[in-house]
PDB file of C-alpha atoms in Angstrom:
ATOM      1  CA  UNK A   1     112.658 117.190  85.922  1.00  0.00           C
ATOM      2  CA  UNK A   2     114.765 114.528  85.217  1.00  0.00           C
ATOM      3  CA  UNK A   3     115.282 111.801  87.789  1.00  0.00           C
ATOM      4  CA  UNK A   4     118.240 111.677  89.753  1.00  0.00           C
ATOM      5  CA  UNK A   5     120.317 108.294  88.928  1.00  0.00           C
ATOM      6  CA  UNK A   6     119.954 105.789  92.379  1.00  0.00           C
ATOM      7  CA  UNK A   7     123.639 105.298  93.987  1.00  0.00           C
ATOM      8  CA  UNK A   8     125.007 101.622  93.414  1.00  0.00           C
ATOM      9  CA  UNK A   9     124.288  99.172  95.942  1.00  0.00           C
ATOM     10  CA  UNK A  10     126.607  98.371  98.515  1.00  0.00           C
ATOM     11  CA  UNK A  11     127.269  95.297 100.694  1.00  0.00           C
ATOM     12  CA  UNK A  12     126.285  95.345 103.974  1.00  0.00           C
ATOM     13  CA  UNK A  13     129.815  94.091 105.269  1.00  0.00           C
ATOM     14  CA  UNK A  14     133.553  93.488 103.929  1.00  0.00           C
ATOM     15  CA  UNK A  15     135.294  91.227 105.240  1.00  0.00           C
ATOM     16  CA  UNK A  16     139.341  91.515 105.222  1.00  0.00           C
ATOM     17  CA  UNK A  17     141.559  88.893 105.878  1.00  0.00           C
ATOM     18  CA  UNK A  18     143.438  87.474 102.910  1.00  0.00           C
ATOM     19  CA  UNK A  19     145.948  88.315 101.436  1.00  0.00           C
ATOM     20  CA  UNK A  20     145.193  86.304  98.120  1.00  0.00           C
ATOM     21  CA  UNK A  21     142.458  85.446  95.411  1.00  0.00           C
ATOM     22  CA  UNK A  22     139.691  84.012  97.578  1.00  0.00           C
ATOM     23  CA  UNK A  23     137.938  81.010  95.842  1.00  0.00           C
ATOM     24  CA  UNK A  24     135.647  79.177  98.467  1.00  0.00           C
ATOM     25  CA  UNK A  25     133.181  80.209 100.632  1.00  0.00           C
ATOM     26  CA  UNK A  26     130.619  78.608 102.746  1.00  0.00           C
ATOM     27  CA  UNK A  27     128.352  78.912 105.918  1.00  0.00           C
ATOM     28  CA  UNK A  28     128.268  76.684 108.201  1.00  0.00           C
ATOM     29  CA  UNK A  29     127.128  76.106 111.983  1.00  0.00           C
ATOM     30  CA  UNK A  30     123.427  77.559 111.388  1.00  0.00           C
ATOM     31  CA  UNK A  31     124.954  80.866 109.714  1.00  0.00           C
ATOM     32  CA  UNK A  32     126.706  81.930 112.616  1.00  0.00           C
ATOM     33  CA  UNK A  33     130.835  81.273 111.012  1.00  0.00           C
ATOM     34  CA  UNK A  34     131.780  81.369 107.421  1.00  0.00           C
ATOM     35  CA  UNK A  35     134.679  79.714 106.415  1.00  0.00           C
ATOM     36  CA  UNK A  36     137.169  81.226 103.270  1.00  0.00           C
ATOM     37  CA  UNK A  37     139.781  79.521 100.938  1.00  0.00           C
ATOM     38  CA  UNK A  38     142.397  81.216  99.154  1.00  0.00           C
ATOM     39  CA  UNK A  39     144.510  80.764  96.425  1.00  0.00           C
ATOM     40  CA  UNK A  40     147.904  80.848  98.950  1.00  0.00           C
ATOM     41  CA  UNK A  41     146.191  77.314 101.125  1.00  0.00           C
ATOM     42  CA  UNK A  42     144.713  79.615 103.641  1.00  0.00           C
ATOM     43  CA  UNK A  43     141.774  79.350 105.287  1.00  0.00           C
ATOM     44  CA  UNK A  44     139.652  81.687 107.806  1.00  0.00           C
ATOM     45  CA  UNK A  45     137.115  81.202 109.511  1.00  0.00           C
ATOM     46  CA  UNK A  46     134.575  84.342 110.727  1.00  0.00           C
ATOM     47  CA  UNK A  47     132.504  84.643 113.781  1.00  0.00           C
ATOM     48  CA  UNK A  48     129.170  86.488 111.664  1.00  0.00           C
ATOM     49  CA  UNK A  49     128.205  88.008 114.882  1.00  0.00           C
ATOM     50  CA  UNK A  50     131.367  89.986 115.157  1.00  0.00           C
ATOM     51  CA  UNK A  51     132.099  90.321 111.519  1.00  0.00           C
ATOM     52  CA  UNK A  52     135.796  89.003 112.486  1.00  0.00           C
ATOM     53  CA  UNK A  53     138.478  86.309 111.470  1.00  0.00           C
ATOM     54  CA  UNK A  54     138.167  83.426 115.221  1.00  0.00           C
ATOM     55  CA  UNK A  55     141.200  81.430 113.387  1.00  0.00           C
ATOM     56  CA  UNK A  56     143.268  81.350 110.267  1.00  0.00           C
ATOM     57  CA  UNK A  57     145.356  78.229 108.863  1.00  0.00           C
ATOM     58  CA  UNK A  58     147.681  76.476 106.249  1.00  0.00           C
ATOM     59  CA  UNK A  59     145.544  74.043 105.049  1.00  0.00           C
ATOM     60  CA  UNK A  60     147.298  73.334 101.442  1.00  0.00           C
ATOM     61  CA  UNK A  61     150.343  74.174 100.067  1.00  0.00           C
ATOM     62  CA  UNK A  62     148.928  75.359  97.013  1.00  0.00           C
ATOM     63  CA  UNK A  63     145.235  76.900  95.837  1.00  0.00           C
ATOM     64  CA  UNK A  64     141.993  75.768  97.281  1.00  0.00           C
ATOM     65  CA  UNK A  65     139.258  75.329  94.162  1.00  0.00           C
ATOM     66  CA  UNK A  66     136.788  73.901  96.895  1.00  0.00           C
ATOM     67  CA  UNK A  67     135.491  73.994  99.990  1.00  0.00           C
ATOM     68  CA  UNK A  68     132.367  71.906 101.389  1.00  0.00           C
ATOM     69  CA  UNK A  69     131.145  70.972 105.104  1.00  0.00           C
ATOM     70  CA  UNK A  70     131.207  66.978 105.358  1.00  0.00           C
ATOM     71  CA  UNK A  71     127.687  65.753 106.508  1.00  0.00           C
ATOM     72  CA  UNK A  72     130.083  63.186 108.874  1.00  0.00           C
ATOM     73  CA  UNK A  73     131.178  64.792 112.477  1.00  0.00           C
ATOM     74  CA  UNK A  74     133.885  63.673 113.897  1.00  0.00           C
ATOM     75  CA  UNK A  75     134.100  62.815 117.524  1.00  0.00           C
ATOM     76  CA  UNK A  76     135.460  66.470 118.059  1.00  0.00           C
ATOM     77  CA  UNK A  77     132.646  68.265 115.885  1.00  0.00           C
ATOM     78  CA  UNK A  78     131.796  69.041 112.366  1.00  0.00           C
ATOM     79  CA  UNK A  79     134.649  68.805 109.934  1.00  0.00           C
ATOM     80  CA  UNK A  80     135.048  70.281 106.365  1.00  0.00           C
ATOM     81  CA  UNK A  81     136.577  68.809 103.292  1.00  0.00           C
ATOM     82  CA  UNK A  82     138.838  70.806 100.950  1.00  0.00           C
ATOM     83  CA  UNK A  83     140.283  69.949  97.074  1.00  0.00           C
ATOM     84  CA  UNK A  84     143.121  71.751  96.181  1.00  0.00           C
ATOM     85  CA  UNK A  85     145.574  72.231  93.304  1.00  0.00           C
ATOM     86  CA  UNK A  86     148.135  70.013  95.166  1.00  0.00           C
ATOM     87  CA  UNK A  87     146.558  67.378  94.591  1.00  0.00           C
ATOM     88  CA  UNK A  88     145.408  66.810  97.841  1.00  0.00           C
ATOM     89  CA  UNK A  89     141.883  66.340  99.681  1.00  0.00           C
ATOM     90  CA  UNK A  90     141.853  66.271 103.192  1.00  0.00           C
ATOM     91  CA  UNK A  91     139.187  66.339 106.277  1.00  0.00           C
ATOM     92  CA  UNK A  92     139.579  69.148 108.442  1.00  0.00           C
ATOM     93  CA  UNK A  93     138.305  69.543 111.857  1.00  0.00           C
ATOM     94  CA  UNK A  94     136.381  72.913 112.306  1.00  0.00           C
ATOM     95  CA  UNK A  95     138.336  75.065 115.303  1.00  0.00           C
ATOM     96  CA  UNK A  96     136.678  75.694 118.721  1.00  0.00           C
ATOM     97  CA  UNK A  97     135.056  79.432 118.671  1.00  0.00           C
ATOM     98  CA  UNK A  98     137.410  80.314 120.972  1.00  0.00           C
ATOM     99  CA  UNK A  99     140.218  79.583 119.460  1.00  0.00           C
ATOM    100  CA  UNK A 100     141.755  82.566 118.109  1.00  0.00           C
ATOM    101  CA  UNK A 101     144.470  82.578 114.901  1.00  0.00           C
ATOM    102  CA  UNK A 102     145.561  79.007 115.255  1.00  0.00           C
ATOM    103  CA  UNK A 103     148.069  78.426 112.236  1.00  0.00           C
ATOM    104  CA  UNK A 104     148.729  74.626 113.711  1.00  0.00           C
ATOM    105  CA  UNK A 105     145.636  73.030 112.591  1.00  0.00           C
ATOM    106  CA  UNK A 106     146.007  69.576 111.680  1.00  0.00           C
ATOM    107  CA  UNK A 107     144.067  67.955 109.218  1.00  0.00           C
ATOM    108  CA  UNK A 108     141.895  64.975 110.786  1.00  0.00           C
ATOM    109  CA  UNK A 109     142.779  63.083 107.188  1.00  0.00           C
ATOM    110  CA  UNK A 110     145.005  63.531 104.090  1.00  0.00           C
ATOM    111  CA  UNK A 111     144.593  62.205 100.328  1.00  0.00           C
ATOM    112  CA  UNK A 112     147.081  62.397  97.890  1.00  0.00           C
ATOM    113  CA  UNK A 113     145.369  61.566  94.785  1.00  0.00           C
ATOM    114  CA  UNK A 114     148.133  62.348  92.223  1.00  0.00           C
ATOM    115  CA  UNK A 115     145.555  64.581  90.519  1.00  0.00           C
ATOM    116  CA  UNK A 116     146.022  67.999  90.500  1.00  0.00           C
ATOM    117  CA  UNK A 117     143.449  70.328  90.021  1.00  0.00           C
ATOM    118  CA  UNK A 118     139.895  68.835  91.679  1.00  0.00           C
ATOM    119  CA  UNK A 119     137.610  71.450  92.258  1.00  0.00           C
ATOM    120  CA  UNK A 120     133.824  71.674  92.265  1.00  0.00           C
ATOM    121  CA  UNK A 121     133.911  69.363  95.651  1.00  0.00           C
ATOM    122  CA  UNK A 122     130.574  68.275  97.011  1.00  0.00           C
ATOM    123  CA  UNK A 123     129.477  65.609  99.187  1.00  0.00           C
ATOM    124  CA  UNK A 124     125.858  63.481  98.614  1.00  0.00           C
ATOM    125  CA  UNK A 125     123.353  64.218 101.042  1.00  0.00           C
ATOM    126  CA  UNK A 126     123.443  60.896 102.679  1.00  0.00           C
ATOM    127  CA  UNK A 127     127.016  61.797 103.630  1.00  0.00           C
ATOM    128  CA  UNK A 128     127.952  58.288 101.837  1.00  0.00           C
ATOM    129  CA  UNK A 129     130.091  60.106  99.330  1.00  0.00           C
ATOM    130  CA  UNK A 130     131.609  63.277  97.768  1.00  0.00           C
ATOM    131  CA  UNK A 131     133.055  64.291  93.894  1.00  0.00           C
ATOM    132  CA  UNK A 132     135.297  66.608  92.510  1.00  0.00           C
ATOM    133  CA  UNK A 133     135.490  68.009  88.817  1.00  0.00           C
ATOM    134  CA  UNK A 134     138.751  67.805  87.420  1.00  0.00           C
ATOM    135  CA  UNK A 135     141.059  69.699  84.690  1.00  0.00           C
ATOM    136  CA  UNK A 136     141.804  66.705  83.259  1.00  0.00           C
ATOM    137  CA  UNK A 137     138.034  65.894  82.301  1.00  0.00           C
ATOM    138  CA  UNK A 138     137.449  63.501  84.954  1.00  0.00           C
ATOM    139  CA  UNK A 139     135.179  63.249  88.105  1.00  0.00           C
ATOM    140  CA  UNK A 140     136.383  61.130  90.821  1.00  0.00           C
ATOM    141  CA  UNK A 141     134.012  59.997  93.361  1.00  0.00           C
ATOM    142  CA  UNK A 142     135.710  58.892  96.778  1.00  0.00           C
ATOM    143  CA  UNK A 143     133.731  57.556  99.720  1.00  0.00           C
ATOM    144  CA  UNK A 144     133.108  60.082 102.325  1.00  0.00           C
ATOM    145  CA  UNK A 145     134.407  57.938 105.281  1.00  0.00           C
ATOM    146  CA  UNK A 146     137.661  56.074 103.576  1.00  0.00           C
ATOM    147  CA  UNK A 147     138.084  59.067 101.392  1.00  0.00           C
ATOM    148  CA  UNK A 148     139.574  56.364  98.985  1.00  0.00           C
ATOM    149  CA  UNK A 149     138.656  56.726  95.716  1.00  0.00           C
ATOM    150  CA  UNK A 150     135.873  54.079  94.539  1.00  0.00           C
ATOM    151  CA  UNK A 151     134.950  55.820  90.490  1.00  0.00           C
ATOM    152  CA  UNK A 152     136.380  57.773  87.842  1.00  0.00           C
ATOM    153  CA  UNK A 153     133.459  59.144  85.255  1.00  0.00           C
ATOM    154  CA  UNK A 154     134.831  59.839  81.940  1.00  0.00           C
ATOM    155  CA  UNK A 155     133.083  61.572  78.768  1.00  0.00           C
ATOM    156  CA  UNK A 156     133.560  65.189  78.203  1.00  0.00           C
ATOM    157  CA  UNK A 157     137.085  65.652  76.682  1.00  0.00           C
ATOM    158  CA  UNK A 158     137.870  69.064  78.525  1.00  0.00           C
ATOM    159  CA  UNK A 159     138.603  70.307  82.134  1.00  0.00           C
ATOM    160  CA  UNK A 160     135.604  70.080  84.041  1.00  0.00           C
ATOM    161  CA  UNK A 161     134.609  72.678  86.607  1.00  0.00           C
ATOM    162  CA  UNK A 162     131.549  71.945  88.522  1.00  0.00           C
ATOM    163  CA  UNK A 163     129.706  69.079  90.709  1.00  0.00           C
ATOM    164  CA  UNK A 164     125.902  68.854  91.954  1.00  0.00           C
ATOM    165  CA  UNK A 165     124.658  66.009  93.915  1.00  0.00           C
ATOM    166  CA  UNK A 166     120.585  65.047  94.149  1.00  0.00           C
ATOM    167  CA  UNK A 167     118.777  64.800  97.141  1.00  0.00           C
ATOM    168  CA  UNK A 168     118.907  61.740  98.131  1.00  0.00           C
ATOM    169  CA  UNK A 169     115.095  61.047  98.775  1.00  0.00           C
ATOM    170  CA  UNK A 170     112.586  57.790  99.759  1.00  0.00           C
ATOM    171  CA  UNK A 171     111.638  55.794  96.502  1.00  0.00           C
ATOM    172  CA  UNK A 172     107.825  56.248  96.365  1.00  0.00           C
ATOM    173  CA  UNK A 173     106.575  52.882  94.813  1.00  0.00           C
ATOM    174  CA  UNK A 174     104.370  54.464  91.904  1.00  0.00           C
ATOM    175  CA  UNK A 175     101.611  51.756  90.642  1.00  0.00           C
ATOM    176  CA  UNK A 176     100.680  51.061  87.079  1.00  0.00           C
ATOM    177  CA  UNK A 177      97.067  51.057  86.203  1.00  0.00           C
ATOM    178  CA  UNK A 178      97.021  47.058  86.467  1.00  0.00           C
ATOM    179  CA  UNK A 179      97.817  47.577  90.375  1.00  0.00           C
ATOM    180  CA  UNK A 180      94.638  49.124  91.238  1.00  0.00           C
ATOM    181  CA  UNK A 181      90.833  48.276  90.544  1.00  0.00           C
ATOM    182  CA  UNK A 182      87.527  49.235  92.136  1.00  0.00           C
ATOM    183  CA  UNK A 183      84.899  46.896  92.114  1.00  0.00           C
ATOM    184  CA  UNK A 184      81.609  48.806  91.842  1.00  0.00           C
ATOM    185  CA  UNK A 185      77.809  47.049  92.019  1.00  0.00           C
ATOM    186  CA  UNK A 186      75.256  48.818  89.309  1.00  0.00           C
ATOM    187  CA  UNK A 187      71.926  47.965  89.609  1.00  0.00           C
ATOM    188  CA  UNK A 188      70.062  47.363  86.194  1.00  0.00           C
ATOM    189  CA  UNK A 189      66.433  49.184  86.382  1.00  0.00           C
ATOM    190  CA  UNK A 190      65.251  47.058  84.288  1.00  0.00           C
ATOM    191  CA  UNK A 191      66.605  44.120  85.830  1.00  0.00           C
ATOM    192  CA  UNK A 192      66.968  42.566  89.338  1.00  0.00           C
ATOM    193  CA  UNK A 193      70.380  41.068  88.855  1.00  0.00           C
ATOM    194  CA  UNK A 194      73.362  43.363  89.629  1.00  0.00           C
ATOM    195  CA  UNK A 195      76.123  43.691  87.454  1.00  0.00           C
ATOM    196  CA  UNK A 196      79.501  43.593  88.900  1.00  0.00           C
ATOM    197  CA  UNK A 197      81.798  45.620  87.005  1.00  0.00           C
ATOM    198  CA  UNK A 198      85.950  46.549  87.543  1.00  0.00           C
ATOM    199  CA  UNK A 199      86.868  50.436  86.652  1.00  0.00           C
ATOM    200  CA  UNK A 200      90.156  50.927  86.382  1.00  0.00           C
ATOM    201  CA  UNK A 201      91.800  53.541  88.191  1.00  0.00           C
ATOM    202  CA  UNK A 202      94.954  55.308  86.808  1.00  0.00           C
ATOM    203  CA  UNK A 203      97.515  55.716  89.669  1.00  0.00           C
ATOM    204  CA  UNK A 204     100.237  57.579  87.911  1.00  0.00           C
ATOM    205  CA  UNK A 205     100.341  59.118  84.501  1.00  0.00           C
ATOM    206  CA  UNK A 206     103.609  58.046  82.330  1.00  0.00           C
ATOM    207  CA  UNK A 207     104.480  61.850  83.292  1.00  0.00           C
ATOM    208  CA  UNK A 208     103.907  61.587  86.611  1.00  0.00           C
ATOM    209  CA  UNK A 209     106.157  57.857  86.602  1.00  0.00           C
ATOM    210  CA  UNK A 210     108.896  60.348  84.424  1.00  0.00           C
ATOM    211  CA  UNK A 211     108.835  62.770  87.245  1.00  0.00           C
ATOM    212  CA  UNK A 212     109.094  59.965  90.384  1.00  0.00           C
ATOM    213  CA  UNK A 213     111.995  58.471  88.583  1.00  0.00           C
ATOM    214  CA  UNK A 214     113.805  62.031  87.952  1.00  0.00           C
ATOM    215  CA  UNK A 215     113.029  62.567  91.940  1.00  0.00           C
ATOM    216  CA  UNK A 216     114.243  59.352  93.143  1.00  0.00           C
ATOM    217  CA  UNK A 217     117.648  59.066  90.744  1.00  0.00           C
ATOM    218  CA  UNK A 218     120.837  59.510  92.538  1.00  0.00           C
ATOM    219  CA  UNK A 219     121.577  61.879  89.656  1.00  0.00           C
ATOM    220  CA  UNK A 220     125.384  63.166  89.535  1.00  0.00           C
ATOM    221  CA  UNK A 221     125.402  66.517  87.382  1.00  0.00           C
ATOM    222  CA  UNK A 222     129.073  67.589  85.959  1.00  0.00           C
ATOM    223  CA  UNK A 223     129.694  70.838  84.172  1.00  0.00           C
ATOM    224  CA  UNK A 224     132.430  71.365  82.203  1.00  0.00           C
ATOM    225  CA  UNK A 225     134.743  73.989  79.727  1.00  0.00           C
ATOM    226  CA  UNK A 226     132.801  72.214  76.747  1.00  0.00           C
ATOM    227  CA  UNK A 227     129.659  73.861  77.971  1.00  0.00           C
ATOM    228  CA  UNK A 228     128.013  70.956  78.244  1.00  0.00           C
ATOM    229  CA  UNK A 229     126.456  69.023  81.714  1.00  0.00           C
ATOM    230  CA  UNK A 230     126.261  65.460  81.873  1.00  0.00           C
ATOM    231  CA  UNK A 231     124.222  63.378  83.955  1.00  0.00           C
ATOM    232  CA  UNK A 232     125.058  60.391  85.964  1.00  0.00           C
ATOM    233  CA  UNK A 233     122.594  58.158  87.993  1.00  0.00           C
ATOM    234  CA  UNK A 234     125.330  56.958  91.092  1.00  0.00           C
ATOM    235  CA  UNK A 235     124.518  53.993  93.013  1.00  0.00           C
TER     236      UNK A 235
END
């Protein structure tokens, strides 16, 4: 008997609230909210629990291409940052739970950077600073708390789309084989003197140096239309 074909999968939820091309998505607040960009400036946020929109808001006049939660609170709560086709980044306080449909919602800070088209927003782990990917084949890095912009990276020669930060982790000091010696006493049976000898002890391998170095970088990865990723080590 030939087996019966297994129905598609389905999601578990849908959730329905814009009107437009939704390009941004993230959780935030331990999983409990989601928040959603559109291509209109929109954004809603979701109480999870409920599977509902809690507020909804004009946060660009144009498209959102990103949407990220800043590692900074502000003295009100968490914020978000968002890039946009207009040009603009801005810092967004995140609305009270209770607060239902608010379509007022001030942004805590505005940037115009007089580049249209940043997307691929993402802020460094330390919460020092964030970078976009831009159409015209440039990444801009801004600082996270002036949101003024302190580099422009330029190589690849078309748009590029996507940002990574690394984790920013503790340098490990990683010793050479000159750092380290055992002194170890052999006794001669033939002889009564001792013979004091130094074995060297390998720390690290060069792979294992290769590896702490790629660990500890404060790499900067960029994709981009050329299909190619560059990496940048960022102070």
């Amino acid at each position: 008997m030939p087996s019966e074909p297994l129905a598609p999968i389905q999601p578990s939820f849908v959730l329905r609230g814009h009107s437009a091309q939704v390009h941004a998505v993230r959780f935030i607040q331990g999983n409990s909210r989601l928040i959603s960009a559109d291509a209109e400036g929109w954004v809603v946020s979701w109480n999870l629990s409920f599977k509902r929109p809690v507020a909804v808001w004009k946060a660009h006049s144009n498209a959102i291409l990103g949407i990220v939660l800043s590692m900074a609170t502000l003295p009100s709560g968490d914020c978000y940052l968002t890039s946009s086709a207009d040009a603009v980044i801005a810092k967004h306080p995140l609305p009270a739970v209770q607060g239902i449909w608010k379509t007022e919602l001030k942004p805590y800070k505005v940037t115009q950077t007089k580049h249209s088209g940043q997307q691929g927003i993402q802020v460094r782990s330390d919460a020092k600073i964030f970078a976009t990917a831009g159409w015209d084949a440039r990444v801009r890095v801004y600082s996270a708390k002036t949101m003024k912009e302190v580099a422009v990276l330029t190589w690849h020669k078309v748009g590029c789309y996507t940002t990574a930060f690394a984790e920013i982790r503790n340098c490990d000091i990683v010793k050479t084989e000159e750092d380290v010696c055992v002194k170890q006493e052999e006794e001669d049976e033939d002889h009564d003197d001792q013979i004091t000898t130094r074995q060297m002890l390998p720390v690290a391998t060069v792979q294992q140096r290769r590896d702490a170095k790629a660990q500890t970088t404060h790499w900067l990865a960029v994709g981009s239309k050329d299909g190619k990723i560059s990496l940048w080590d960022i102070y």
